[in-house]
Each structure stands twice: as C-alpha cells, then as structure tokens.
Tab-separated table of C-alpha atoms in Angstrom:
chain	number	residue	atom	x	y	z
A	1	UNK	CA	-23.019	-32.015	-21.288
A	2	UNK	CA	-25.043	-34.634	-18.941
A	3	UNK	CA	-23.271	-37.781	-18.618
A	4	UNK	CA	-24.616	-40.972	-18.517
A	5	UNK	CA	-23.213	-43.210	-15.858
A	6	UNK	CA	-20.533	-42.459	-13.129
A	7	UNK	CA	-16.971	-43.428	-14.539
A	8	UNK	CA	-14.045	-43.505	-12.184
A	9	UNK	CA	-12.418	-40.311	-14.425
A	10	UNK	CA	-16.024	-38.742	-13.056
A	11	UNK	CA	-15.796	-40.207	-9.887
A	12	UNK	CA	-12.230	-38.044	-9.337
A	13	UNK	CA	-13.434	-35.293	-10.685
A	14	UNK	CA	-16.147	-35.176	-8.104
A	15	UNK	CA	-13.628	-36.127	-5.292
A	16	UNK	CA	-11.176	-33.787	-5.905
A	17	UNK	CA	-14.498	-31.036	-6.269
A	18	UNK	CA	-16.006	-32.103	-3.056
A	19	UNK	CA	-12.328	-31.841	-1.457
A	20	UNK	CA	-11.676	-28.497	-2.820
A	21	UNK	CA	-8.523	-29.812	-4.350
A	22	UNK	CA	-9.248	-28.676	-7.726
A	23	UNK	CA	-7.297	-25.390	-9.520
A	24	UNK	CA	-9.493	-22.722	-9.452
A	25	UNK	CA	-9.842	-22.634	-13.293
A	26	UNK	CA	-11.307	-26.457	-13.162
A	27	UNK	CA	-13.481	-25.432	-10.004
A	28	UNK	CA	-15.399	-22.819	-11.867
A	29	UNK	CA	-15.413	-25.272	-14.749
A	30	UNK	CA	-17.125	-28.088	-13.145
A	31	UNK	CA	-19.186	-25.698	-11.165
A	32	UNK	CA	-20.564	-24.331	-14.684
A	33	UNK	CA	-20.827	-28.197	-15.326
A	34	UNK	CA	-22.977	-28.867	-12.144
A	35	UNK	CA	-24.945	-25.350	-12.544
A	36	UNK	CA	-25.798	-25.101	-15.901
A	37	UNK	CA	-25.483	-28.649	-17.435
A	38	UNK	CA	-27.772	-29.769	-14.544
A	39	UNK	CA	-25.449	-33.395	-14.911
A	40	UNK	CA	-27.361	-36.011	-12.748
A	41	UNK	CA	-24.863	-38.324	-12.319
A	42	UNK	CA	-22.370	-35.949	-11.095
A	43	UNK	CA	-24.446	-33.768	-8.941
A	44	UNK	CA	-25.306	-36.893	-6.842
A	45	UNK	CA	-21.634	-37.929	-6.548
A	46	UNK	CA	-20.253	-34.318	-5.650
A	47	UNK	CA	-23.694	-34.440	-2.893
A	48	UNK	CA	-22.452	-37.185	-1.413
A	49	UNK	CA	-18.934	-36.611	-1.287
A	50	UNK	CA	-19.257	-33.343	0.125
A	51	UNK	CA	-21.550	-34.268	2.965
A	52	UNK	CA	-18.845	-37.170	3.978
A	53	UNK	CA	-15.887	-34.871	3.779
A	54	UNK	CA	-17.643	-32.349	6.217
A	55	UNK	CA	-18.200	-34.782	8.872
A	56	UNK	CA	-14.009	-33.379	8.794
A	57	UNK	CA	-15.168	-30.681	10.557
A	58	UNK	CA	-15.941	-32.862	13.553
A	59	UNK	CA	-12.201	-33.570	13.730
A	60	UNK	CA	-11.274	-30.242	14.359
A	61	UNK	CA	-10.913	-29.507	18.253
A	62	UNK	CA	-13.865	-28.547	19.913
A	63	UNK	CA	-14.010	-24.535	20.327
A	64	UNK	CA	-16.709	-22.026	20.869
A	65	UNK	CA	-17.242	-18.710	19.615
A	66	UNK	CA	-17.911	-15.713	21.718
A	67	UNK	CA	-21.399	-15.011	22.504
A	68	UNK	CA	-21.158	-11.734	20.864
A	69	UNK	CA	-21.495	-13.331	17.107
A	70	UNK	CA	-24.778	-14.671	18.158
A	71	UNK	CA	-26.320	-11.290	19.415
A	72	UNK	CA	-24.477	-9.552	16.443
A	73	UNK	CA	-26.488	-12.184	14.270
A	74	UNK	CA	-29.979	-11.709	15.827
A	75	UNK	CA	-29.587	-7.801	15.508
A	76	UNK	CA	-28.592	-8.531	11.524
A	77	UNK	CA	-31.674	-10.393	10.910
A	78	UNK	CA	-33.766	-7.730	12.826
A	79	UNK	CA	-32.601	-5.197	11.052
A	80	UNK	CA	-33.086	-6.961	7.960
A	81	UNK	CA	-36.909	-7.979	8.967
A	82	UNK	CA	-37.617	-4.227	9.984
A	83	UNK	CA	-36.171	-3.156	6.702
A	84	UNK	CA	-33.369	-1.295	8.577
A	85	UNK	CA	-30.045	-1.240	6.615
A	86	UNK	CA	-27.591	-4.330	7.259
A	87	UNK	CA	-23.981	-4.372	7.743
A	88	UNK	CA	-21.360	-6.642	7.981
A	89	UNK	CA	-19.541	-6.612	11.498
A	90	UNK	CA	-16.669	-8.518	9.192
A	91	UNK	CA	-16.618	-6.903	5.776
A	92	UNK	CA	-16.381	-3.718	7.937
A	93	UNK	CA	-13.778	-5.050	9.842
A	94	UNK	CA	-12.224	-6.155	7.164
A	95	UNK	CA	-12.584	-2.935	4.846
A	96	UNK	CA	-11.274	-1.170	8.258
A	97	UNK	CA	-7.995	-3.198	8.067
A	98	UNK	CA	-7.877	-2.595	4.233
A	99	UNK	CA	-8.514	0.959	4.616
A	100	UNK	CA	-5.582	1.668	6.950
A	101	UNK	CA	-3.501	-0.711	5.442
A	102	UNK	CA	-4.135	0.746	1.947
A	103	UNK	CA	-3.978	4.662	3.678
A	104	UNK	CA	-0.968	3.747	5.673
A	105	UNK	CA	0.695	2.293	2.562
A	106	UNK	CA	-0.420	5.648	0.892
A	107	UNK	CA	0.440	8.093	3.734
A	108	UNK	CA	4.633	6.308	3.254
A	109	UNK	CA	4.332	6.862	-0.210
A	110	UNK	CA	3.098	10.750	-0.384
A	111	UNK	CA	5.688	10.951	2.482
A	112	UNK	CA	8.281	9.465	0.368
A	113	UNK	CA	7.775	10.977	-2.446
A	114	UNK	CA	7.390	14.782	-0.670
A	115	UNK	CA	11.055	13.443	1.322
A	116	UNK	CA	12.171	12.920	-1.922
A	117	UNK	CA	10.803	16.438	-3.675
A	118	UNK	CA	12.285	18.475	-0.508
A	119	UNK	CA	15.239	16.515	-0.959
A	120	UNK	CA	15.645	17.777	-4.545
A	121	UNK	CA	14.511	21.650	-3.781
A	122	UNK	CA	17.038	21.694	-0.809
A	123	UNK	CA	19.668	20.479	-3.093
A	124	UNK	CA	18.641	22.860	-5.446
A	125	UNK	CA	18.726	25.667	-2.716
A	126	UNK	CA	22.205	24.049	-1.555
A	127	UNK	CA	23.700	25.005	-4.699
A	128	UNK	CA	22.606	28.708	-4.949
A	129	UNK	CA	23.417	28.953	-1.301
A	130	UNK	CA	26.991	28.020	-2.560
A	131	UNK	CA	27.327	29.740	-5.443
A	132	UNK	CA	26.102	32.890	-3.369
A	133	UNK	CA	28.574	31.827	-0.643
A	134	UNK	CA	31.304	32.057	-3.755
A	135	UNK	CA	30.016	35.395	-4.982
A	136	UNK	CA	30.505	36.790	-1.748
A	137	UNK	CA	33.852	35.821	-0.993
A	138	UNK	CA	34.574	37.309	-3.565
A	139	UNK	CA	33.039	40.596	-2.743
A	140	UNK	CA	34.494	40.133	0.637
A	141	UNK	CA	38.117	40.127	-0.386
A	142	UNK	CA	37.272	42.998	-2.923
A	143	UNK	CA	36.339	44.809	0.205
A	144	UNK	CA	39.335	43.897	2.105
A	145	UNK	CA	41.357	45.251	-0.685
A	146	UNK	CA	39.093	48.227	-0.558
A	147	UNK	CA	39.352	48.945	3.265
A	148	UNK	CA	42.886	48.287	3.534
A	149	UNK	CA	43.466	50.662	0.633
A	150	UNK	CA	41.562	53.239	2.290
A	151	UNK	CA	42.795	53.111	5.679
A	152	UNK	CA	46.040	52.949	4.632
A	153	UNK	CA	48.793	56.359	5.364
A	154	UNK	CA	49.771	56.250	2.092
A	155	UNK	CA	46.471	57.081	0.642
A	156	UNK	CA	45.174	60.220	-1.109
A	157	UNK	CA	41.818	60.860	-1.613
A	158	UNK	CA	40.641	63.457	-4.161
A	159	UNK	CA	37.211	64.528	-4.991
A	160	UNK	CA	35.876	65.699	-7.791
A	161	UNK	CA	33.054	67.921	-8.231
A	162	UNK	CA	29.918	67.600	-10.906
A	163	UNK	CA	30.235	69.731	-13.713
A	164	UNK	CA	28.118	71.357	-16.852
A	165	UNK	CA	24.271	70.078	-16.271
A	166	UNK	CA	26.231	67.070	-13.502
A	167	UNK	CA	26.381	69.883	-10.838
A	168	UNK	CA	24.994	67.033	-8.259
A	169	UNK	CA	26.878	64.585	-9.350
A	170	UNK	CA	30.610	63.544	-7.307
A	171	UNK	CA	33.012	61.187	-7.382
A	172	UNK	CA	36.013	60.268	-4.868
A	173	UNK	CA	39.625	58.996	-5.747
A	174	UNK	CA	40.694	57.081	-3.144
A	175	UNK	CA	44.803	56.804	-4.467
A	176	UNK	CA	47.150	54.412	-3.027
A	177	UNK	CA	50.402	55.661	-4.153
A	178	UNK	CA	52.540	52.891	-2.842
A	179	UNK	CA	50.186	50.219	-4.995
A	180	UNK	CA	49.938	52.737	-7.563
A	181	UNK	CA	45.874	52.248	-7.294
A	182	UNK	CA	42.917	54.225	-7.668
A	183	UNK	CA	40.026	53.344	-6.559
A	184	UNK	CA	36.980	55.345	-7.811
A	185	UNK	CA	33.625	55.845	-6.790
A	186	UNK	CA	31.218	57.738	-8.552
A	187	UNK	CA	27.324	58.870	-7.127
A	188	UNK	CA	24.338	60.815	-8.701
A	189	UNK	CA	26.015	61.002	-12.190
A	190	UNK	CA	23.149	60.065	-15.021
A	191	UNK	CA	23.832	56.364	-16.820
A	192	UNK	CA	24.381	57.412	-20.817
A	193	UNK	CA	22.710	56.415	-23.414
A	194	UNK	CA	24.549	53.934	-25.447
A	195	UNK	CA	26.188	55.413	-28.169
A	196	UNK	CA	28.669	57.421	-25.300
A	197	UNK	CA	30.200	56.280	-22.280
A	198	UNK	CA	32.296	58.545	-19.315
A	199	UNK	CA	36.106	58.339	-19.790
A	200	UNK	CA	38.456	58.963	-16.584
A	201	UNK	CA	41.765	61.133	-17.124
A	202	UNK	CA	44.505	61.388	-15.195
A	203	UNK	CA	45.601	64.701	-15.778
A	204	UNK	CA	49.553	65.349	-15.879
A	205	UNK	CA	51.345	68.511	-14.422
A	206	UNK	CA	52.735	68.593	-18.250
A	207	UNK	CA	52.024	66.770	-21.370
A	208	UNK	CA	48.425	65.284	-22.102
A	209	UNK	CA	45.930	63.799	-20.234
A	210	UNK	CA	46.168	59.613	-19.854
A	211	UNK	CA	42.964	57.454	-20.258
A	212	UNK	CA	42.345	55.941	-17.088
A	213	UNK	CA	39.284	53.467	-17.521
A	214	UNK	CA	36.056	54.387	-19.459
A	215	UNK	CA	32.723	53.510	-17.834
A	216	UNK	CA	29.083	53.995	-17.542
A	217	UNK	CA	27.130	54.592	-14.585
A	218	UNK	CA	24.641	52.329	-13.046
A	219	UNK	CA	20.680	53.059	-13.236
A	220	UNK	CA	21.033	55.033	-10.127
A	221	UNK	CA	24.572	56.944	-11.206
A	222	UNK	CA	26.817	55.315	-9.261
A	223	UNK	CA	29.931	53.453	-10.567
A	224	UNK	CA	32.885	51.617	-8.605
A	225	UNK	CA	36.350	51.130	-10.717
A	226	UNK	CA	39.638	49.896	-9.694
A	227	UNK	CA	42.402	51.092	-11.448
A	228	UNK	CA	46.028	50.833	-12.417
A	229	UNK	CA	48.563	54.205	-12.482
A	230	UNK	CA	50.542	53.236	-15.441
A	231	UNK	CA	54.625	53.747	-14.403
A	232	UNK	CA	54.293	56.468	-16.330
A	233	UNK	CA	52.439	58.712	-14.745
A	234	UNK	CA	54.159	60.341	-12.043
A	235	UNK	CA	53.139	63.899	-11.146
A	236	UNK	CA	49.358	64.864	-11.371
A	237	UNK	CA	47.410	67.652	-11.630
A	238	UNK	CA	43.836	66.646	-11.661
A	239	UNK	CA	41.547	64.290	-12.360
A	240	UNK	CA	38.830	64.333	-14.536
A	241	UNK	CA	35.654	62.654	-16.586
A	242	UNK	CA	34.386	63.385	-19.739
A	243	UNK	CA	31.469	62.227	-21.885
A	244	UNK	CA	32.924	60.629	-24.927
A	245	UNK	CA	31.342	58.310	-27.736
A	246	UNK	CA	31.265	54.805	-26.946
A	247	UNK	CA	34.470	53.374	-26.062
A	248	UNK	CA	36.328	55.893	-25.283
A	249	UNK	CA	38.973	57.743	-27.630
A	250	UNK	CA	42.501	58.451	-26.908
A	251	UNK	CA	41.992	61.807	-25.538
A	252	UNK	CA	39.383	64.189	-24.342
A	253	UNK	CA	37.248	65.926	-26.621
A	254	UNK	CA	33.522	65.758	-24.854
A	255	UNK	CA	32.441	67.967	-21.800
A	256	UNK	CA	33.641	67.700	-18.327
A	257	UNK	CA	31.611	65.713	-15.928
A	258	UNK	CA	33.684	65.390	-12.787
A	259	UNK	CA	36.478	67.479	-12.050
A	260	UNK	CA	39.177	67.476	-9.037
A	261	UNK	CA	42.354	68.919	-8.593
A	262	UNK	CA	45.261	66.825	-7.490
B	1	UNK	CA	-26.688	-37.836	11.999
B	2	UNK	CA	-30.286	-39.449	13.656
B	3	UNK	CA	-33.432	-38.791	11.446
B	4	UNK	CA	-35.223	-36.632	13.822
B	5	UNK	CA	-32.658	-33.986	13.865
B	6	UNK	CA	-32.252	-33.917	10.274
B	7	UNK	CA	-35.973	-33.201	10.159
B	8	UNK	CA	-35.943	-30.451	12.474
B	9	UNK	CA	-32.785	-28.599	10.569
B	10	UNK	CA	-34.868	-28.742	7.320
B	11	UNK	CA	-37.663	-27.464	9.147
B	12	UNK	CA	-35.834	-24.469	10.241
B	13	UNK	CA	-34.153	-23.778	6.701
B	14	UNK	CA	-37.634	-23.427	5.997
B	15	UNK	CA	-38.540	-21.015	8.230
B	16	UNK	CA	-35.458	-19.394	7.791
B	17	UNK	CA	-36.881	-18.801	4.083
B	18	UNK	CA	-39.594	-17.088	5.465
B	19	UNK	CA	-37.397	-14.698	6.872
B	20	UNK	CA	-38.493	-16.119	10.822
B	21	UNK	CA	-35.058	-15.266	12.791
B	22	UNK	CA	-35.560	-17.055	15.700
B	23	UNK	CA	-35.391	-19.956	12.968
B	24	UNK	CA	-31.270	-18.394	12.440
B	25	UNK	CA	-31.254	-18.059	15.976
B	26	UNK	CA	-32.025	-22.064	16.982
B	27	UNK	CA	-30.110	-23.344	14.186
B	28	UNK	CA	-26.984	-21.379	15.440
B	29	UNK	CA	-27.102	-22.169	18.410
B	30	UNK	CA	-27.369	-25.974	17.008
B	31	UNK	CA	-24.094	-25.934	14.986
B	32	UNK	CA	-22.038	-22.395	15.787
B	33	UNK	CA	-19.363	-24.539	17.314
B	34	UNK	CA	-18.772	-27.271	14.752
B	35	UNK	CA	-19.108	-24.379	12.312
B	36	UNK	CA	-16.278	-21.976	14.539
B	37	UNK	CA	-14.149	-25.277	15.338
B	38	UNK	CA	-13.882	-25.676	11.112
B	39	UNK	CA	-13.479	-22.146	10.728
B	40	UNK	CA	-10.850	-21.648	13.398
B	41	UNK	CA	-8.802	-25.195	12.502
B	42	UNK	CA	-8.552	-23.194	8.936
B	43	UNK	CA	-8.261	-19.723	9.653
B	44	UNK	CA	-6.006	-19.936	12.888
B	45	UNK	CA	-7.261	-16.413	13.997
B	46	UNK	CA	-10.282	-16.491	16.598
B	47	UNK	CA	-11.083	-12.670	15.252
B	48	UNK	CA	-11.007	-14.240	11.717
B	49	UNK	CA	-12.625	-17.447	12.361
B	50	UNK	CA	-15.590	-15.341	14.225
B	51	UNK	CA	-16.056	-13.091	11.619
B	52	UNK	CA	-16.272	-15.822	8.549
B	53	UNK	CA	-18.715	-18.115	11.395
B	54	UNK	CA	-20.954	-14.761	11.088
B	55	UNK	CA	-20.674	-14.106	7.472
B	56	UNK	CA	-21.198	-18.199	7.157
B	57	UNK	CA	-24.366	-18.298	8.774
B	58	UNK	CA	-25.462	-14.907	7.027
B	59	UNK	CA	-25.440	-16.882	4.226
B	60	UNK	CA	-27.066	-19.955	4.769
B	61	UNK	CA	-30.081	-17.087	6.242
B	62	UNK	CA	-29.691	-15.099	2.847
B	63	UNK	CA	-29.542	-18.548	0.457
B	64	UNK	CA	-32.200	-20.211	2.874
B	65	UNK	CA	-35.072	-20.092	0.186
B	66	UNK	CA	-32.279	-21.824	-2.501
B	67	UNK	CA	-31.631	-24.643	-0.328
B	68	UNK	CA	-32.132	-27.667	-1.932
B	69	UNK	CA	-32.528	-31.593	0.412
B	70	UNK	CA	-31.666	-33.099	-2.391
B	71	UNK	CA	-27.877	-31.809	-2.199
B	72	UNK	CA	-27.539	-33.177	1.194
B	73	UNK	CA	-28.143	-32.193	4.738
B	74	UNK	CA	-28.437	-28.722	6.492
B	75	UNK	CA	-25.589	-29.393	8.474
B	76	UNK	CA	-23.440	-30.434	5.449
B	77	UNK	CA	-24.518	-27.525	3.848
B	78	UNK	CA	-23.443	-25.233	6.759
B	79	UNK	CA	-19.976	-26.603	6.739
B	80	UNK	CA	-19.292	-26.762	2.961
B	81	UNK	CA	-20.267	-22.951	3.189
B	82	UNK	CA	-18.088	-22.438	6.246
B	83	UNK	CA	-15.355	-24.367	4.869
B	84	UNK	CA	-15.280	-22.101	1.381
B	85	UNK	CA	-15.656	-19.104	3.546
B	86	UNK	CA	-12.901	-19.991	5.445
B	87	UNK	CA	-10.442	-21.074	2.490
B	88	UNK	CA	-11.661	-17.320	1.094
B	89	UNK	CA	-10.468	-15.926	4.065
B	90	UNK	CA	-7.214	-17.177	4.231
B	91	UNK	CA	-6.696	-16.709	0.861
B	92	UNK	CA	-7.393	-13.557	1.314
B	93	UNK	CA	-4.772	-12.749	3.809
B	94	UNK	CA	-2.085	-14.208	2.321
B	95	UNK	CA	-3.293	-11.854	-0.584
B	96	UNK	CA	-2.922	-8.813	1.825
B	97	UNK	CA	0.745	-9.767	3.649
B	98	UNK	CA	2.224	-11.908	1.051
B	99	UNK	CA	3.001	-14.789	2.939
B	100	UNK	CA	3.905	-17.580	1.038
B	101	UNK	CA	4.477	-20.104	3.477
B	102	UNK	CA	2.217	-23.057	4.144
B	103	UNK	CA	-0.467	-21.840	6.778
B	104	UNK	CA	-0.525	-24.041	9.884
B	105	UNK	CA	-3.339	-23.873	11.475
B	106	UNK	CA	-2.159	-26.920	13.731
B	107	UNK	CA	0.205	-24.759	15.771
B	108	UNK	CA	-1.684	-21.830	16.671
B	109	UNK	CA	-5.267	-23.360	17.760
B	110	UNK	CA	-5.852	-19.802	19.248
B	111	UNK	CA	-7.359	-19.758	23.020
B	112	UNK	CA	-10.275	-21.543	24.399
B	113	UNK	CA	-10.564	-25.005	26.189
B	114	UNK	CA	-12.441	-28.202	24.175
B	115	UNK	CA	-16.102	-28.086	26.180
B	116	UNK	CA	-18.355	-31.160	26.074
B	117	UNK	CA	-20.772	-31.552	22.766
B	118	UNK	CA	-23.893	-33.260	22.931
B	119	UNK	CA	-24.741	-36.464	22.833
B	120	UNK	CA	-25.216	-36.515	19.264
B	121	UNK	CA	-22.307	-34.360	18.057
B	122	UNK	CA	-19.867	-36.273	20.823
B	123	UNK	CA	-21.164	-39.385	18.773
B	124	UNK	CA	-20.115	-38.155	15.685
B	125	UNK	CA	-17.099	-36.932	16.460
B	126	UNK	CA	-16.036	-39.998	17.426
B	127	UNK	CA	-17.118	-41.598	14.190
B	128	UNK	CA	-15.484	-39.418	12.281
B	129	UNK	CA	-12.204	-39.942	14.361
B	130	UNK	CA	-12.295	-43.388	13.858
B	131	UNK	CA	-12.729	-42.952	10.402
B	132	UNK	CA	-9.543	-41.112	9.737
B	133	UNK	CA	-7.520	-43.927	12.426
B	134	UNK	CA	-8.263	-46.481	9.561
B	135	UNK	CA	-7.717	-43.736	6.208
B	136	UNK	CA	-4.558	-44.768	5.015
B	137	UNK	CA	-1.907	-42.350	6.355
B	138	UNK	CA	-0.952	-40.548	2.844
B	139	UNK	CA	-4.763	-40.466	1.723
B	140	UNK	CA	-5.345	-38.448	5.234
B	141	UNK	CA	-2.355	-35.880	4.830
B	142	UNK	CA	-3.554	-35.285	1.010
B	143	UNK	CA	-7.221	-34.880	2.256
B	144	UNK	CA	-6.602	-32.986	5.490
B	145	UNK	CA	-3.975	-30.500	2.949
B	146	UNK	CA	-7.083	-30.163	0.576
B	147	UNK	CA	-9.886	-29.270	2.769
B	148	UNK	CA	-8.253	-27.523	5.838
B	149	UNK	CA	-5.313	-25.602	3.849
B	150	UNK	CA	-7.500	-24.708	0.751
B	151	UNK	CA	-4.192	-26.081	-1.412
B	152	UNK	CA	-5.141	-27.541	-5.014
B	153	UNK	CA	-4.059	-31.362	-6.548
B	154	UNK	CA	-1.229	-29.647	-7.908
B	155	UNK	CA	0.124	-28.012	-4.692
B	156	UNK	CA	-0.304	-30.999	-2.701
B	157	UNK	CA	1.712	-32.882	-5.349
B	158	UNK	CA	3.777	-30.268	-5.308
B	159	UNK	CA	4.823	-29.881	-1.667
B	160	UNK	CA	4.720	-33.586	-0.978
B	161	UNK	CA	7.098	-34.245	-4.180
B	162	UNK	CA	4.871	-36.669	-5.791
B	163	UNK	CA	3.397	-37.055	-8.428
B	164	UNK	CA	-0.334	-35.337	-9.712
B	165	UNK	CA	-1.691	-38.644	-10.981
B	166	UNK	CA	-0.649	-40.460	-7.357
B	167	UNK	CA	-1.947	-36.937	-5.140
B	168	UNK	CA	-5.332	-37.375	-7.498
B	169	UNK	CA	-5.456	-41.456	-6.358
B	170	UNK	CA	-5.106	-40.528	-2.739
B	171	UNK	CA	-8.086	-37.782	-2.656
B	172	UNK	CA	-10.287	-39.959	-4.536
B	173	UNK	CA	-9.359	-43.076	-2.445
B	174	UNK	CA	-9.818	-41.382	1.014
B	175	UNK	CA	-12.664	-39.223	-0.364
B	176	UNK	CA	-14.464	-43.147	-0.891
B	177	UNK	CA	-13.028	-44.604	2.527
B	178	UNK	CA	-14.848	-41.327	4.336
B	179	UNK	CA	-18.273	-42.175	2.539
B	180	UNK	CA	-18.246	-45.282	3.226
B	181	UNK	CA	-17.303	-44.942	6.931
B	182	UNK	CA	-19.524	-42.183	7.950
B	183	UNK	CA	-22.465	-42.508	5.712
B	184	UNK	CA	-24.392	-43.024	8.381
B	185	UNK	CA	-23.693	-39.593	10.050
B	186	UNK	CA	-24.615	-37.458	6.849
C-alpha cells in the first residue's frame, strides 16, 4: 500500500529502518513495503535518513585497511572481466573456519562416541575375562586336589586295561586311601550312544561288585571322575567298567570295558 | 559532501556498471577507510572488518548497474552496505561461539594509528562530530546501540530498562537532529 503523506507513525518507521533498529520480522516487512509497494513517501524518508545516519561512519576512528584488500579486489574484478572464476578471499575464509570448526566439532564427537563404544566392548570383555578368571580358579584348585592326591605316599594307582572291541582303550585309578578317593581317568575309550552309558565297579575280595560312578566318555574317549569309597568298601580286588543302559543299574550285567586288578 | 565529488562517484558507479575496474579501483581507494573505520568500529576484528570491507565493495561492483541517485549518494550507499555487512558479520559470530554478551567494539579498536583524511573527509568528520556534541545524550547511546551494535528497538529498550515507546522517541528524535545537522554533507 502507497501512502499518501508522511505521518510521524511513518516518519518512525523510517527512522528506526534507516537506523537498523527494527526486529528482523518488521525489517523484511517494510523492506517488502519499500520494494514492492514502490511507497513514495516513504522511500524518500528512509533515503534521507539513511544517508544522514551514515555520515556515523565518520565518527568512527580513523583506520586503514591493509593494502592487500585492494590488490585482492583488482585481481577479483580481473578475473571476473576475463571470465576467469571468482572467489571470495572471505567466504573462503570464512567456510575455512566453519569447516574446521564444524570437522573439529565432528572429529570430538566420532571420538566420543568410539571412547564410549570401546568403553562398552572392554566392559564387556572385563566380564568374560572374570568369569574366565572364576572358571579357572576353579580348575586350579581341582588340580591342586588332583596333584596333591597324586603325589601323595598314600596313593595307589591301578590301571586298567581295554577290553572286548576297547583293546586301546585305558584308564588309571589314582586311589588315595587315607581320603578314601579315587580319582579316575579314562583315554581312547569310544563316547556311547545314548541309550547306554559306562558304569565303574569297585570290585570286592567277597560279596558283589559296588557302583562307583556311571559316565560317558567325551568325543575324543577320555573321561575324568572323582570319586568317593563308600565306608564300606574295604578290601578290593579289581576294578572294572562295563557298558550298561543308560543310567546305570545296580550291578553289572553288560561287557567289560576296562579291567584292573587291585 | 561538495558537488563535484558527488559527480565524480556517480560517474564511476557508472563505469563500474560497465564492468571498467579501474572504476572499483579509484572509488576504493576514495572511501576504503571510512568504509574499514565503520566496519572495524562494528566488527572489532581487523581480519573480520577486512574481509566484510572486501565483500562490501564486491557488492557495490556486482549491484553497480542497480544503483539508483535517487536513493542518495554513492558514498551513503557504500556505508549502508558496509554497515549491513558488518551487522551480518557479527551476527554471524555470535551465531558460531554463542556469545551472548553485548559486543563492544569500543574496547578492542584493534591495531593501527588514526592517519590524516583529506581535506574533504577531515571536514566531515568534524561535522559529523559536532553533530553528535549537540544530540541529546540518550538519543546518541540509543542511535550509536542501533547502528554500530546491530541491536533492535526492543533490545535497546531492553538493556537500557526503558521503555519501547520512549527507545522508539529517541531513534526517531536523533535520527531528525542528524538530518538536519549534516544535510549538507550527504
């Protein structure tokens, strides 16, 4: 809309334009108004206002630019004239300071976040380190049991030979009398399937034999058993394994697969 | 602002429009340090206030052929397009570190010694300070907080504590007192 005649509501509208004091929001609004309205009345106003209020400029201390603007300035408008590509010394500056402030800001957050991810995975690996640690104390003080129980006086140690189809099979009794202990290793003896597992006997010098544990073998037919002598069984005669049906049963009725005399 | 040399910087807007560069060349080296002492009373930053005096001048080259007398002198022109370049600027920094504080220009002037202007501009200059020794006191902080910190009606009001109507009065008020002073210089 063109107005008619300068009011003072017109005449601070133009000020506060010419000043730059206006919100952006009414800035591009009068702007629009001067543009595209073409107004008369306040183009003149804003013309004049502006050209007073940058005589401010002349209030500003004296100062002088380096001489390097002006020969960056000539070589622009070369380059433009001979058609040759022009680029701004400051927007590249500027995009320059943008760029490494916007890569450096970047670079701490992929850092960050990759601290943050190996901080996770090492916890993660922290806790099967532990648990790993536990297993193998574990295993450790098995072995101490196992050492001291075969290094000790008091122990026997009885093999037993492979038997039937087994004939490469063996197994070892280490027994620690004074614990009343076995401990039994078995090697080469064929995992069943698994409707039948092995059965260990002690064998007495009278009366029948005693289950001692039942088992199967590993893939690679070994097995490792500790075992308790009942009280009850005193004098021995042999040891010996059987194949059974799964489970076990209360005495031996399969074929012998280990075999050792006591 | 004397006649003759308003002629001549119309003359070489015109040739400027024709794309003639020693036209850029003689009308920098007419006004680069009115332009850079605007810039660099806004700005603060000599690196800064370089950079927006080159992309300020770029400008008037590029917009040469829209340049229209009737919206004032060359030289008025120049500055208004220095001045929004320079407001851009710092807006634009406080954009990129978040400051928040009000920018004082004042206390960091950056280096370089005041060097003698001619004739003409020494003239002005002291026109234009005499001008502000008579603006009322209030009129020139709410003026000098409008054009040299780039702050709106409402932030002036706002960091003075008064109120928007009174902020409004003063621009308008010291906007007239500057015309009337220095109409002779534009």
């Amino acid at each position: 809309m063109r107005h008619e005649q300068l009011t003072d509501d017109l005449q601070e509208q133009a000020s506060l334009y010419a000043a730059g004091a206006m919100t952006e929001s009414e800035r591009k609004e009068y702007a629009r108004h001067l543009e595209e309205d073409q107004c008369a009345v306040c183009l003149s106003e804003v013309n004049e206002l502006q050209s007073a209020v940058s005589m401010l400029a002349f209030s500003a201390p004296s100062r002088t630019p380096s001489p390097s603007v002006q020969q960056r300035l000539r070589e622009q408008a070369r380059n433009m004239a001979s058609g040759k590509p022009v680029r701004s010394h400051s927007l590249l500056r500027r995009f320059w300071v943008d760029f490494i402030a916007s890569s450096a800001a970047i670079a701490a957050i992929v850092v960050a976040f990759a601290v943050t991810r190996a901080n996770t995975e090492l916890r993660g690996l922290i806790d099967v380190l532990n648990s790993r640690i536990a297993q193998l104390e574990v295993e450790l003080s098995q072995n101490r049991t196992y050492v001291a129980t075969l290094t000790s006086p008091e122990v026997r140690v009885v093999n037993l030979a492979g038997q039937g189809l087994n004939v490469r099979a063996r197994g070892r009794i280490f027994w620690d009398q004074s614990k009343k202990k076995w401990l039994f290793y078995v090697r080469d003896l064929p995992p069943l399937p698994a409707d039948k597992s092995y059965q260990l006997w002690f064998v007495p010098v009278s009366g029948n034999p005693v289950s001692a544990v039942v088992f199967n073998t590993e893939t690679d037919g070994s097995a490792e058993k500790e075992i308790d002598v009942p009280e009850a069984v005193v004098a021995l005669k042999a040891a010996a394994v059987t194949t059974e049906p799964a489970g076990g049963l209360s005495q031996p009725s399969g074929p012998f697969a280990l075999l050792g005399a006591l | 602002m004397d006649e003759r040399a308003e002629k001549e910087d119309r003359e070489l807007i015109l040739r400027m429009a024709s794309r003639d560069a020693n036209a850029l060349d003689a009308f920098y080296t007419r006004y680069n340090r009115v332009a850079f002492s605007l810039i660099l009373r806004i700005v603060g930053s000599r690196q800064d206030a370089e950079d927006v005096l080159m992309d300020a001048f770029w400008q008037v080259w590029q917009q040469s052929g829209r340049y229209d007398s009737s919206r004032g002198k060359p030289i008025a022109w120049l500055l208004t397009i220095a001045r929004t370049r320079a407001i851009d600027c710092i807006r634009s920094n406080q954009r990129r570190q978040g400051r928040t504080e009000e920018f004082e220009a004042d206390k960091n002037p950056a280096a370089g010694p005041a060097e003698p202007d001619s004739f003409v501009m020494s003239d002005t200059r002291r026109a234009v300070h005499e001008a502000l020794q008579t603006l009322p006191e209030q009129q020139k902080i709410a003026l000098e907080m409008a054009y040299f910190q780039g702050m709106s009606h409402s932030e002036i009001a706002s960091a003075l504590g008064q109120p928007l109507g009174t902020v409004k009065d003063r621009i308008r008020n010291g906007m007239l007192h500057l015309r009337k002073r220095l109409r002779s210089y534009f």
